[in-house]
Amino acid sequence: MTWWADWQSHGTLQIMFQPIIALTDFHIVGYEVLSRPYTADGQPIPVEAFFDEVARKGHAVVVDQRVLTTVTEFVRHQGLALTMPLFWNVHPDSIAHGVLTQARRFLAPDQFVVEVTEKGDWGDAVIQALREHRQAGYRIALDDFGAGYSGLNRLIQIQPTIVKLDRLLIQGIDRDPIKRQLVQAVTQLGPHFGFRVLAEGVETADELVTILRLQVDLAQGYYFARPALWDQISAEDAAWQHALLSIRAQEILANQWMGHDAQQTWQTAWPILIQGACCRSASVALGEILRRAEHVTRRHWRVAQRSPAGWRLWTPDGPAWASSPLLGLLEAWQRHPDPPNPWVWQDTTTFFDKPGAAAIWRVPMRPDVVIVAWTGWLHAWASELLAWGETFSQLVGLVGQAESLWDRD
């Protein structure tokens, strides 16, 4: 009996899961399904050698059928508890033999993303099956992009939703300018072709920093988590969330113009905000940042969120509700048809008992959240103070993406 007949008759196939991370909001958005073959006596078979041999001998269809059966049983068992899609790598031969049609009978469009490698024998049947799959509302990921010679042609043929960069492009990208240029070229194509870019095989912090700067959308790899059985998967890791937030915060600070004192203050203040987000206590961290802002700038600072019940505030002393005169200032900003950012009010006599100046900044990604600051001095908004507010708004927006601060506290 050959190794293949032995495995087909008595061997097993176990599925493991590796998380896929959104680099924009720092959350897990899906899991790749990774198959692990075992002999009849439970010994693991080397994965790469197994699947290379399967493809070479033309057995990919049989293996993918077994994987499909395992995945559909898993999804059925999880039911409503499965809230994220599974990414499943399917061989072109299996696609040509109708495996995607079978998958659509059991799996909804939001339950799985088919991954197809740019390598392999692509005939008209494969391309047509992928087009039908996309037209049925299912997402397609082009896998191992950059590993073969036909990547751009495949990109045009199937119009994928996601392009997965081969791990060889990501490995050591922080030290290789050619790899960086290639990845940057792909990320620049994404908005024009309608796909998101996913970096595979991210293993180091330096690689992560580099792909973040190159505007890669998604990532997976040992830096975040190794493949694991479903019941062994850990929740989102505060360590890599902290790293992602820190990198983003450093980028914000590097791109902002401000004086030396403000720069020094933010370099010590933003880690408090980041740590607060990762520890699920960002509102407490906001209070500390507001206290620092008031001490350094000699202005009053608040974070305000608009809600049906009114304007909700974060103050140095904790959450509160806006009341006059601050409420009048916020409502005046809200009535403006198209307020500039920042919106500067040079004489606040209308709202406060004495003359003063105020400014309001919109928080990125949160149209209902603003930063508001005011002082008792007229015309008191120098460019450095406006830069301070811009930095503050971007960092608050960053933390707001990382946790449900606005909807929970």
C-alpha positions as a printed Julia matrix, in Angstrom:
409×3 Matrix{Float64}:
   0.0    0.0     0.0
   1.39   3.43   -0.96
   1.72   6.31    1.51
  -1.21   7.99   -0.22
  -3.52   4.99    0.0
  -2.5    4.51    3.62
  -3.24   8.14    4.52
  -6.49   8.18    2.53
  -7.7    5.03    4.29
  -6.45   5.57    7.82
  -4.84   9.01    8.12
  -6.46  12.09    9.57
  -6.55  15.78    8.78
  -6.73  18.32   11.57
  -7.53  21.98   11.01
  -5.79  24.76   12.89
  -6.41  28.49   12.87
  -4.21  31.57   12.6
  -5.68  35.05   13.17
  -5.7   37.79   10.54
  -5.25  41.27   11.97
  -6.61  44.57   10.63
  -3.79  47.11   10.92
  -6.2   50.04   10.85
  -8.31  49.19   13.91
  -6.06  46.6    15.62
  -8.59  43.76   15.78
  -8.81  40.19   14.53
 -11.0   40.13   11.41
 -10.73  36.48   10.38
  -8.81  33.21   10.66
  -6.91  31.24    8.08
  -7.68  27.52    8.14
  -4.45  25.49    8.04
  -4.62  21.74    7.48
  -2.31  19.39    9.37
  -2.05  15.74    8.15
  -1.4   12.81   10.52
  -0.6    9.14    9.96
  -2.88   6.35   11.13
  -0.93   6.08   14.4
  -1.25   9.83   15.06
   2.19  10.96   13.91
   2.34  14.37   12.18
   3.32  14.38    8.51
   5.57  17.28    7.38
   3.06  19.77    6.0
   4.99  21.24    3.09
   6.24  17.9     1.87
   2.77  16.39    2.15
   1.01  19.06    0.1
   3.81  19.26   -2.47
   3.46  15.53   -3.02
  -0.34  15.78   -3.11
  -0.16  18.44   -5.83
   2.53  16.57   -7.8
   0.57  13.32   -7.84
  -2.74  15.02   -8.66
  -4.51  14.3    -5.35
  -5.4   17.91   -4.47
  -9.1   17.44   -5.22
  -9.42  14.55   -2.75
  -7.61  16.46    0.02
  -9.6   19.66   -0.52
 -12.84  17.67   -0.39
 -11.84  16.33    2.99
 -10.89  19.81    4.2
 -14.26  21.16    3.01
 -16.06  18.44    4.96
 -14.05  19.26    8.1
 -14.61  23.01    7.74
 -18.35  22.73    7.14
 -18.71  20.44   10.17
 -16.76  22.96   12.25
 -18.93  25.88   11.06
 -22.12  23.92   11.71
 -20.92  23.07   15.22
 -19.98  26.7    15.99
 -23.26  28.13   14.69
 -23.8   31.76   15.69
 -20.66  31.7    17.83
 -18.57  32.01   14.65
 -18.6   35.74   13.94
 -15.57  36.01   11.63
 -14.84  34.5     8.22
 -12.5   31.57    7.69
  -9.85  31.89    4.97
  -9.48  28.58    3.16
  -6.73  27.85    0.61
  -8.07  25.82   -2.32
  -5.99  24.27   -5.1
  -6.87  25.34   -8.69
  -7.6   21.69   -9.61
 -10.29  21.55   -6.93
 -11.81  24.81   -8.15
 -11.99  23.4   -11.67
 -13.78  20.32  -10.26
 -16.53  22.38   -8.6
 -15.47  22.51   -4.94
 -16.61  26.14   -4.63
 -20.09  25.25   -5.84
 -20.24  22.62   -3.09
 -18.92  25.08   -0.52
 -21.67  27.59   -1.32
 -24.29  25.01   -0.35
 -22.99  24.95    3.22
 -21.17  28.24    3.83
 -22.58  31.77    3.62
 -20.61  34.65    2.02
 -19.7   36.07    5.44
 -18.4   32.71    6.69
 -15.46  32.07    4.41
 -12.98  33.62    2.0
 -11.48  31.37   -0.64
  -7.74  31.7    -1.13
  -6.29  30.66   -4.47
  -2.59  30.65   -5.17
  -1.21  32.43   -8.22
   0.83  29.26   -8.83
  -0.63  26.12  -10.35
  -2.45  25.28  -13.58
  -5.17  27.84  -14.24
  -7.47  26.92  -17.08
 -10.65  28.59  -18.28
 -12.69  26.46  -15.86
 -10.82  27.88  -12.86
 -11.23  31.49  -13.95
 -14.93  30.99  -14.73
 -15.57  29.26  -11.38
 -13.9   32.13   -9.5
 -15.93  34.71  -11.4
 -19.14  32.87  -10.54
 -18.04  32.69   -6.92
 -17.45  36.44   -6.79
 -20.75  37.17   -8.52
 -22.5   35.07   -5.86
 -21.23  37.55   -3.25
 -18.24  35.61   -1.95
 -14.81  37.1    -1.38
 -11.63  35.88   -3.08
  -8.05  36.23   -1.87
  -5.15  35.87   -4.3
  -2.56  33.95   -2.29
   1.26  33.92   -2.53
   1.31  37.11   -4.59
   4.87  37.79   -5.7
   6.0   34.16   -5.52
   5.25  33.32   -9.17
   5.48  34.99  -12.55
   1.82  35.58  -13.35
   0.61  37.67  -10.42
  -0.56  40.72  -12.34
  -2.3   38.56  -14.91
  -4.16  36.68  -12.14
  -5.03  40.01  -10.55
  -6.75  41.13  -13.73
  -8.42  37.77  -14.36
 -10.14  37.26  -11.01
 -10.29  40.78   -9.47
  -9.71  39.56   -5.88
 -11.0   41.24   -2.76
  -7.71  40.59   -0.95
  -4.15  40.18   -2.21
  -1.94  38.15    0.12
   1.72  39.04   -0.2
   3.99  36.0    -0.16
   5.99  35.62    3.04
   9.25  35.85    1.07
   8.34  39.45    0.24
   7.76  40.23    3.93
  10.71  38.39    5.45
  13.39  40.99    6.18
  11.46  43.76    4.41
  12.79  46.28    6.93
  16.31  45.65    5.56
  15.5   45.32    1.86
  14.62  48.48   -0.15
  13.6   46.46   -3.22
  11.02  44.5    -1.24
   9.71  47.76    0.21
   9.33  49.27   -3.25
   7.5   46.18   -4.53
   5.09  46.13   -1.58
   4.48  49.86   -1.87
   3.61  49.4    -5.55
   1.01  46.75   -4.64
  -0.55  48.88   -1.88
  -0.84  51.78   -4.3
  -2.69  49.55   -6.77
  -5.21  48.43   -4.13
  -7.59  51.43   -4.23
  -7.65  51.36   -8.05
  -8.35  47.61   -8.32
 -10.59  47.42   -5.23
  -8.53  45.02   -3.12
  -6.97  45.11    0.35
  -3.39  43.98    0.93
  -2.54  41.27    3.47
   1.04  40.58    4.54
   1.77  36.94    5.36
   4.58  35.74    7.59
   5.07  38.81    9.79
   7.5   37.64   12.48
   9.31  40.69   13.86
   8.44  44.14   15.18
  10.65  45.72   12.51
   8.71  43.97    9.76
   5.47  45.16   11.33
   6.67  48.77   11.53
   7.69  48.63    7.87
   4.42  47.26    6.51
   2.47  49.76    8.6
   4.42  52.58    6.99
   3.77  51.06    3.57
   0.0   51.21    4.25
  -0.59  47.44    4.26
  -4.17  46.76    5.42
  -4.0   43.31    7.04
  -1.38  40.98    8.47
  -0.82  37.52    9.89
   2.2   35.67   11.18
   4.05  34.41   14.24
   4.45  37.97   15.55
   0.73  37.9    16.36
   0.03  34.21   16.92
   1.05  30.75   15.81
  -1.58  28.41   14.32
  -3.59  26.7    17.05
  -6.6   24.5    17.58
  -9.83  26.47   17.93
 -10.22  25.83   21.65
  -6.62  26.93   22.2
  -6.91  30.27   20.43
  -6.28  33.14   22.77
  -8.19  36.4    22.77
  -6.7   39.48   21.19
  -3.25  39.99   22.64
  -2.65  43.24   24.51
   1.06  43.0    23.66
   0.65  43.28   19.89
  -2.2   45.76   20.26
   0.12  47.91   22.35
   2.83  47.61   19.68
   0.45  48.58   16.88
  -0.9   51.55   18.8
   2.59  52.69   19.74
   3.8   52.57   16.15
   0.78  54.53   14.94
   1.2   57.08   17.73
   4.87  57.59   16.9
   3.93  58.17   13.26
   1.38  60.8    14.28
   3.91  62.59   16.47
   6.6   62.45   13.79
   4.3   64.08   11.25
   3.13  66.92   13.5
   4.85  70.26   13.75
   5.14  71.5    17.31
   7.66  73.13   19.6
  10.19  71.27   21.71
   8.19  71.51   24.95
   5.02  70.15   23.35
   6.94  67.35   21.64
   8.57  66.36   24.93
   5.23  66.38   26.73
   3.56  64.17   24.13
   6.47  61.73   24.11
   5.76  61.06   27.78
   1.97  61.42   27.62
   0.95  59.19   24.73
   2.19  55.92   26.31
  -0.3   56.53   29.13
  -3.13  56.8    26.62
  -1.96  53.72   24.7
  -1.58  51.66   27.87
  -5.06  52.75   28.91
  -6.53  51.53   25.63
  -4.79  48.16   25.86
  -5.86  47.69   29.48
  -9.46  48.66   28.69
  -9.31  51.77   30.9
  -8.83  54.48   28.32
 -11.26  56.9    29.96
  -9.02  56.96   33.05
  -5.99  57.53   30.81
  -7.84  60.35   29.04
  -8.3   62.11   32.36
  -4.55  61.97   32.98
  -3.78  63.3    29.49
  -6.26  66.15   29.94
  -4.6   67.09   33.21
  -1.21  67.18   31.51
  -2.6   69.23   28.63
  -4.07  71.82   30.99
  -0.88  72.05   33.02
   1.41  72.54   30.02
  -0.76  74.78   27.82
  -2.64  76.74   30.49
  -5.89  76.05   28.62
  -8.97  74.05   29.52
  -9.3   70.79   27.51
 -12.2   68.39   27.07
 -13.06  65.41   24.88
 -16.74  65.62   23.86
 -19.05  63.08   22.24
 -22.38  64.0    20.71
 -25.27  61.68   21.61
 -29.09  61.85   21.55
 -28.98  62.69   25.26
 -26.59  65.61   24.78
 -22.85  66.24   24.77
 -20.96  63.75   26.92
 -17.58  64.92   28.2
 -14.3   63.41   29.34
 -12.72  65.81   31.84
  -9.59  65.66   34.03
 -11.87  64.44   36.82
 -13.81  61.85   34.83
 -16.94  61.63   32.61
 -19.57  64.38   32.78
 -22.32  66.01   30.74
 -21.8   69.35   29.03
 -23.69  72.31   30.44
 -23.66  76.04   29.83
 -21.49  77.79   28.81
 -19.57  74.94   27.14
 -22.8   73.49   25.78
 -23.51  76.73   23.93
 -20.05  76.65   22.34
 -20.48  73.04   21.17
 -23.95  73.75   19.78
 -22.62  76.78   17.88
 -19.96  74.55   16.31
 -22.59  71.94   15.48
 -24.83  74.52   13.75
 -22.01  75.65   11.47
 -22.7   74.24    7.97
 -19.06  73.34    7.31
 -16.77  74.22   10.24
 -13.05  74.37    9.46
 -10.72  72.07   11.34
  -9.76  73.45   13.77
 -12.71  75.74   14.33
 -11.42  78.78   16.25
 -13.71  81.19   18.09
 -11.68  84.3    18.94
 -14.15  85.93   21.37
 -16.25  83.64   23.55
 -18.15  86.43   25.33
 -21.34  84.99   23.83
 -20.88  81.79   25.83
 -18.71  82.7    28.82
 -18.99  85.45   31.43
 -15.77  87.05   30.27
 -13.88  87.38   26.97
 -11.78  84.47   25.82
 -10.91  82.21   22.88
 -11.85  78.62   22.05
 -11.01  75.96   19.47
 -12.61  72.68   18.42
 -10.95  69.81   16.51
 -12.71  66.89   14.88
 -11.48  63.42   15.88
 -10.52  61.26   12.86
 -12.84  58.32   12.14
 -15.36  59.57   14.72
 -17.66  62.31   13.39
 -19.45  62.38   16.76
 -16.32  63.12   18.81
 -14.39  66.39   19.1
 -11.6   67.93   21.15
 -12.54  71.3    22.64
 -10.27  73.77   24.42
 -10.68  77.33   25.68
  -8.9   80.07   27.58
  -9.77  83.38   29.2
  -7.43  85.28   26.89
  -8.57  86.83   23.6
  -6.95  85.69   20.32
  -4.87  83.2    22.28
  -4.38  80.44   19.7
  -0.81  80.39   18.44
   0.15  77.87   15.74
   1.93  75.66   18.27
  -1.21  75.34   20.38
  -3.26  74.51   17.31
  -0.7   71.8    16.47
  -1.12  70.47   20.01
  -4.87  70.12   19.49
  -4.37  68.41   16.13
  -2.03  65.88   17.71
  -4.44  65.31   20.59
  -7.36  64.7    18.21
  -5.41  62.17   16.14
  -4.21  60.24   19.19
  -7.72  60.14   20.66
  -9.0   58.89   17.29
  -6.31  56.21   17.33
  -7.34  54.96   20.76
 -11.01  55.11   19.77
 -10.29  52.65   16.96
  -8.59  50.25   19.32
 -11.41  49.85   21.8
 -15.07  50.65   22.31
 -14.3   53.64   24.52
 -17.09  55.77   23.09
 -19.77  53.09   23.41
 -18.94  51.6    26.79
 -17.79  54.05   29.48
